[in-house]
C-alpha positions as a LaTeX table, in Angstrom:
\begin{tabular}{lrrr}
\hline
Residue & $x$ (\AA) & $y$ (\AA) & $z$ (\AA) \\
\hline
Unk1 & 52.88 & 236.14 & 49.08 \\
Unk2 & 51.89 & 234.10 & 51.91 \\
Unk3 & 48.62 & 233.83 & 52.84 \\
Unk4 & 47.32 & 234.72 & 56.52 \\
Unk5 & 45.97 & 231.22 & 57.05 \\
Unk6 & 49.58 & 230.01 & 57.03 \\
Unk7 & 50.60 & 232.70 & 58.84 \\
Unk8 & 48.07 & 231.94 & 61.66 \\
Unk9 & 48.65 & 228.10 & 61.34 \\
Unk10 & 52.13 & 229.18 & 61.75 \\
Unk11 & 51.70 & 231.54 & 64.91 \\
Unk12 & 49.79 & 229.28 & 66.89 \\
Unk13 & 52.03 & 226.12 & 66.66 \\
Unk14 & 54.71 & 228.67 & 68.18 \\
Unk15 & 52.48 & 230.05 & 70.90 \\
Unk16 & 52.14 & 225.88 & 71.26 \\
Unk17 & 55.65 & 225.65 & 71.88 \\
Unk18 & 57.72 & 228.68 & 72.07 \\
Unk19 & 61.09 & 226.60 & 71.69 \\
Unk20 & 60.03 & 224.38 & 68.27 \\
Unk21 & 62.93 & 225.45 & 66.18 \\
Unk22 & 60.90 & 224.55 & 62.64 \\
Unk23 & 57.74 & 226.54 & 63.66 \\
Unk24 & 59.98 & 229.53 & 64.72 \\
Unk25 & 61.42 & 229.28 & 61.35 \\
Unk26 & 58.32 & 228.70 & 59.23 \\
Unk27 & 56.69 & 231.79 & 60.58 \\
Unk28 & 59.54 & 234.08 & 60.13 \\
Unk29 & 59.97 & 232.52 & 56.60 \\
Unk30 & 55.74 & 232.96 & 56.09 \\
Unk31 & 56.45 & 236.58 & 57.47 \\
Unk32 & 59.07 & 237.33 & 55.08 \\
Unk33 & 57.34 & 236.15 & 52.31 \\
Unk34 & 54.14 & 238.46 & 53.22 \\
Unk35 & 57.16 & 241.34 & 53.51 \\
Unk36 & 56.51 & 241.20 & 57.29 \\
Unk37 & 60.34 & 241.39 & 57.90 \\
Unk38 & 60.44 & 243.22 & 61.36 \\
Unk39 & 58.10 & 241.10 & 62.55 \\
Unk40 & 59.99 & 238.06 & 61.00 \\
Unk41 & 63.22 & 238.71 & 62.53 \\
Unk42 & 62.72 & 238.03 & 66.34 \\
Unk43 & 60.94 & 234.25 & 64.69 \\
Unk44 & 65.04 & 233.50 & 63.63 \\
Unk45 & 66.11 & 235.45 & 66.56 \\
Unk46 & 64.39 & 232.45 & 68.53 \\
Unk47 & 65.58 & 229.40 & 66.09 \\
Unk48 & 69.27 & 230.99 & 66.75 \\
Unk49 & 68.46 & 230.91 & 70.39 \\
Unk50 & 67.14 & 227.05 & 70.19 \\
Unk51 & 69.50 & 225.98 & 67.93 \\
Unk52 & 72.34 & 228.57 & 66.83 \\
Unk53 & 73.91 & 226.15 & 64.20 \\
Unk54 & 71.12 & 226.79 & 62.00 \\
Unk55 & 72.78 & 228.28 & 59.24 \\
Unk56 & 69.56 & 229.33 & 56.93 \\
Unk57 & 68.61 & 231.01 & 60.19 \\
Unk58 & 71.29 & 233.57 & 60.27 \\
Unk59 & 70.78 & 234.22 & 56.17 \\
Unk60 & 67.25 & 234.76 & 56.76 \\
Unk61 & 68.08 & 236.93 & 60.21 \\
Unk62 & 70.26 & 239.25 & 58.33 \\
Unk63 & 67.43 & 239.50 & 55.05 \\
Unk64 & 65.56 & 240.65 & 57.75 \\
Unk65 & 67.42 & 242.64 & 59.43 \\
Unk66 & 68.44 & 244.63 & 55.95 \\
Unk67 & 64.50 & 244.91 & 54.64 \\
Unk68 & 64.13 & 246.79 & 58.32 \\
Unk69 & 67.39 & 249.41 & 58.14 \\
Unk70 & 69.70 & 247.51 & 60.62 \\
Unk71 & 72.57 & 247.17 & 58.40 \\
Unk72 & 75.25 & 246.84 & 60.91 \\
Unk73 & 73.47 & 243.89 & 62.59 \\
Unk74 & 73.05 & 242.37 & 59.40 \\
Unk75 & 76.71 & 242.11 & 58.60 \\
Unk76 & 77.61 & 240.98 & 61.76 \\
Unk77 & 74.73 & 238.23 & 61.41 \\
Unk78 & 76.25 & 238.05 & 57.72 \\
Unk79 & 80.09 & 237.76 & 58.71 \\
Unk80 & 79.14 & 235.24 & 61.74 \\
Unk81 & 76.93 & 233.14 & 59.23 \\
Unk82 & 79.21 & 232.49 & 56.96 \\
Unk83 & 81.87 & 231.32 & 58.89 \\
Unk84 & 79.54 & 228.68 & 60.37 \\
Unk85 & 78.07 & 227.60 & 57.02 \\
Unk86 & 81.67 & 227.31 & 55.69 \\
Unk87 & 82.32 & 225.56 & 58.73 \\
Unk88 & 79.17 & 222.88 & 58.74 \\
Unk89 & 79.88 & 222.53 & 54.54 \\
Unk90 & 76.43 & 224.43 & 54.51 \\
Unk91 & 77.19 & 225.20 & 50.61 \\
Unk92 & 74.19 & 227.50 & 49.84 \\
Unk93 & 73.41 & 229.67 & 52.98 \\
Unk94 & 77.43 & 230.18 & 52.61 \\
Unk95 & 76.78 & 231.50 & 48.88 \\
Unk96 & 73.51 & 233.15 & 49.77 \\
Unk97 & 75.76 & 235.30 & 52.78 \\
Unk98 & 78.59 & 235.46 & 50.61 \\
Unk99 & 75.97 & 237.18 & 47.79 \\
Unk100 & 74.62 & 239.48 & 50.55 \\
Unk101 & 77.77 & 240.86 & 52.05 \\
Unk102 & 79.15 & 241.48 & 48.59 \\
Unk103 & 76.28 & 243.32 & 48.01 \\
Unk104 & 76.53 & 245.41 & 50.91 \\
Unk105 & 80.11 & 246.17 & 50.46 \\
Unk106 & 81.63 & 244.00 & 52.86 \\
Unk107 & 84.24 & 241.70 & 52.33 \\
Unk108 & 83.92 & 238.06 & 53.29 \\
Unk109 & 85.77 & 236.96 & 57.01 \\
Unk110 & 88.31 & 234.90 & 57.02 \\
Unk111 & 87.27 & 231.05 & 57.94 \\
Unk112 & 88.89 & 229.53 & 60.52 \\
Unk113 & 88.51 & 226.17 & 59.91 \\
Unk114 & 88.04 & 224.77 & 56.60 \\
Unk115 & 85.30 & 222.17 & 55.55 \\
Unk116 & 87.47 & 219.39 & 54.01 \\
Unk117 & 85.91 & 215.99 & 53.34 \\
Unk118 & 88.08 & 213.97 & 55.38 \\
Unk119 & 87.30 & 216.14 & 58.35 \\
Unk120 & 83.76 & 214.20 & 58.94 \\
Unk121 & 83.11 & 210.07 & 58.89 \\
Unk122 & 86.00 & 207.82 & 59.58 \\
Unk123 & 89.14 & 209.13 & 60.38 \\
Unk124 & 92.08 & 207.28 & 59.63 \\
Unk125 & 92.76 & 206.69 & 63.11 \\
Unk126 & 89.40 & 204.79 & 62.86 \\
Unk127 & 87.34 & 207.49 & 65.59 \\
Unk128 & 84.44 & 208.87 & 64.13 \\
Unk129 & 83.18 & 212.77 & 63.59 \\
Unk130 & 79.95 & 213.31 & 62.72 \\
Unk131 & 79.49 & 216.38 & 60.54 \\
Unk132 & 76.46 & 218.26 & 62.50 \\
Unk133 & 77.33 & 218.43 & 65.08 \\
Unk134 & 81.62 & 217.98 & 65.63 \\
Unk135 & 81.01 & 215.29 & 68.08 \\
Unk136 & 83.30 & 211.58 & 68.19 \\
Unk137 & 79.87 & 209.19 & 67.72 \\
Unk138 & 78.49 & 206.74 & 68.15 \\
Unk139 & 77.90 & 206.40 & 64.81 \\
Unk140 & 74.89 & 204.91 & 62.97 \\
Unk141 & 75.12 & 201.32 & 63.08 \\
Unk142 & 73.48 & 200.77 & 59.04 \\
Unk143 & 71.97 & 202.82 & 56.58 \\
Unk144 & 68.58 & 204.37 & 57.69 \\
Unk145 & 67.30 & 204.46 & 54.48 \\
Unk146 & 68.78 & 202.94 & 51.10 \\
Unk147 & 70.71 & 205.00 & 48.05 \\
Unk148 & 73.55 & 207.63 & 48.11 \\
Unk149 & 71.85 & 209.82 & 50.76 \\
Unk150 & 71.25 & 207.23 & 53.05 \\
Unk151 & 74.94 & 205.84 & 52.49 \\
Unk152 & 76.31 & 209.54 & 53.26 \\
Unk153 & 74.11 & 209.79 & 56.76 \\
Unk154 & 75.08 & 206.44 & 57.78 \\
Unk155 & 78.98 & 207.94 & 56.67 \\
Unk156 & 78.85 & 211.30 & 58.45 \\
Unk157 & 76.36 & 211.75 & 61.01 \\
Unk158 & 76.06 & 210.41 & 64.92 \\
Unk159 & 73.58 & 208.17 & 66.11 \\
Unk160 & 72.45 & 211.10 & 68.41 \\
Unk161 & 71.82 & 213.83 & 65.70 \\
Unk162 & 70.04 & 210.83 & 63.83 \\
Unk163 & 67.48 & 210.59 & 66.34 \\
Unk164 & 66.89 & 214.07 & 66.70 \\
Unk165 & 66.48 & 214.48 & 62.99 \\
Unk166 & 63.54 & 211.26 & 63.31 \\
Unk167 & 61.94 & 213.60 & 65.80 \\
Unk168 & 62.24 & 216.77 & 63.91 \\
Unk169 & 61.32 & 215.13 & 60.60 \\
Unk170 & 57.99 & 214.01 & 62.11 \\
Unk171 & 57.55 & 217.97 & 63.03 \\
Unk172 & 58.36 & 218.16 & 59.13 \\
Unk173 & 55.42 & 215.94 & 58.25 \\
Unk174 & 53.02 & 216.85 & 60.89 \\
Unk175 & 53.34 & 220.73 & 60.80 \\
Unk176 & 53.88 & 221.14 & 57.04 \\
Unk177 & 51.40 & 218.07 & 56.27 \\
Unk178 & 52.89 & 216.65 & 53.62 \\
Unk179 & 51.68 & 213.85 & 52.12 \\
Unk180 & 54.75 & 211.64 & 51.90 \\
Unk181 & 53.59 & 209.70 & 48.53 \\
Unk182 & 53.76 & 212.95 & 46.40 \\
Unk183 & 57.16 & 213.24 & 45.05 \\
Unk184 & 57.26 & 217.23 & 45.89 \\
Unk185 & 56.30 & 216.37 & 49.24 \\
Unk186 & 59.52 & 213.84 & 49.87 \\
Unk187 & 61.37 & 216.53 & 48.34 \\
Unk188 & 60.95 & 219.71 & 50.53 \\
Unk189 & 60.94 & 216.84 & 53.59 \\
Unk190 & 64.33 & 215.64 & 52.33 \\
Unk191 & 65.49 & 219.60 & 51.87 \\
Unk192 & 64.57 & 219.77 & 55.49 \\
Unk193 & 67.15 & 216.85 & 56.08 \\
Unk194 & 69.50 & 218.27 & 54.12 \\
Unk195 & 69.60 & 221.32 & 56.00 \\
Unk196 & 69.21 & 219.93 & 59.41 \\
Unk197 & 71.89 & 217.27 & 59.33 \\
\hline
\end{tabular}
């Protein structure tokens, strides 16, 4: 269960800045963890409204949505979740909607486009599409950081949704303060990256 000190820590970076996406998020994830779930919903309410490509958002929307009786806003949260995470190649929010609407009966939409590896990167034409956010480039120019994960950033993702991820990642660090020589630490900070980009 989360403890109120989080909570608060939480709370107050939001009433800081009403529109940080990753504050908005750790409350309502600090709130559902305490089994605060109508007052976590309007948190992902708000990181839909700042950024509604966050995939994790809508999952954790519609778990909120279900602990407080609004079913029918769940599956539509559910049903337009999923097509987005299929759509991004977010694998486990897909699953974790997928799980949910099977659970509540509902039978998974149909998926307009399809994630397909050749769809992001180089095309063969030689333009560029960089898997966040759909856009033509420009794309990094090297690596930001060595091994595979750096290689696939440097493969797949635009110089602009780069840069935003070196702003939010220092929200990562600051907000979460994680001390960046623990191992656990540079794991939940390269989650974060994972799910961002």
């Amino acid at each position: 269960m989360a403890d109120a000190s989080k909570i608060e820590k939480f709370q107050q970076a939001v009433e800081a800045d009403p529109h940080d996406e990753l504050a908005n998020f750790s409350l309502g994830a600090a709130l559902m963890e305490a089994d605060r779930a109508d007052e976590a919903g309007p948190c992902f309410q708000r990181v839909l409204a700042v950024n509604p490509q966050h995939s994790k958002a809508h999952e954790m929307l519609a778990r909120a949505q279900i602990k407080t009786g609004h079913t029918d806003l769940a599956i539509d949260t559910l049903r337009n979740g999923y097509q987005l995470a299929h759509r991004k190649g977010d694998v486990a929010p897909a699953k974790a909607m997928a799980a949910l609407l099977e659970e509540l009966g509902e039978a998974l939409p149909e998926t307009t486009e399809k994630k397909a590896p050749e769809s992001v990167g180089v095309q063969g034409d030689g333009s560029f599409v960089c898997r966040r956010c759909g856009g033509n480039g420009p794309r990094l120019e090297k690596t930001p950081f060595k091994g595979d994960l750096g290689q696939l950033i440097a493969d797949s993702v635009c110089q602009m949704c780069w840069t935003q991820w070196v702003g939010q990642g220092t929200k990562v660090i600051n907000e979460l303060r994680l001390p960046m020589y623990d191992p656990k630490a540079q794991e939940m900070y390269d989650r974060h990256m994972k799910e961002f980009l």
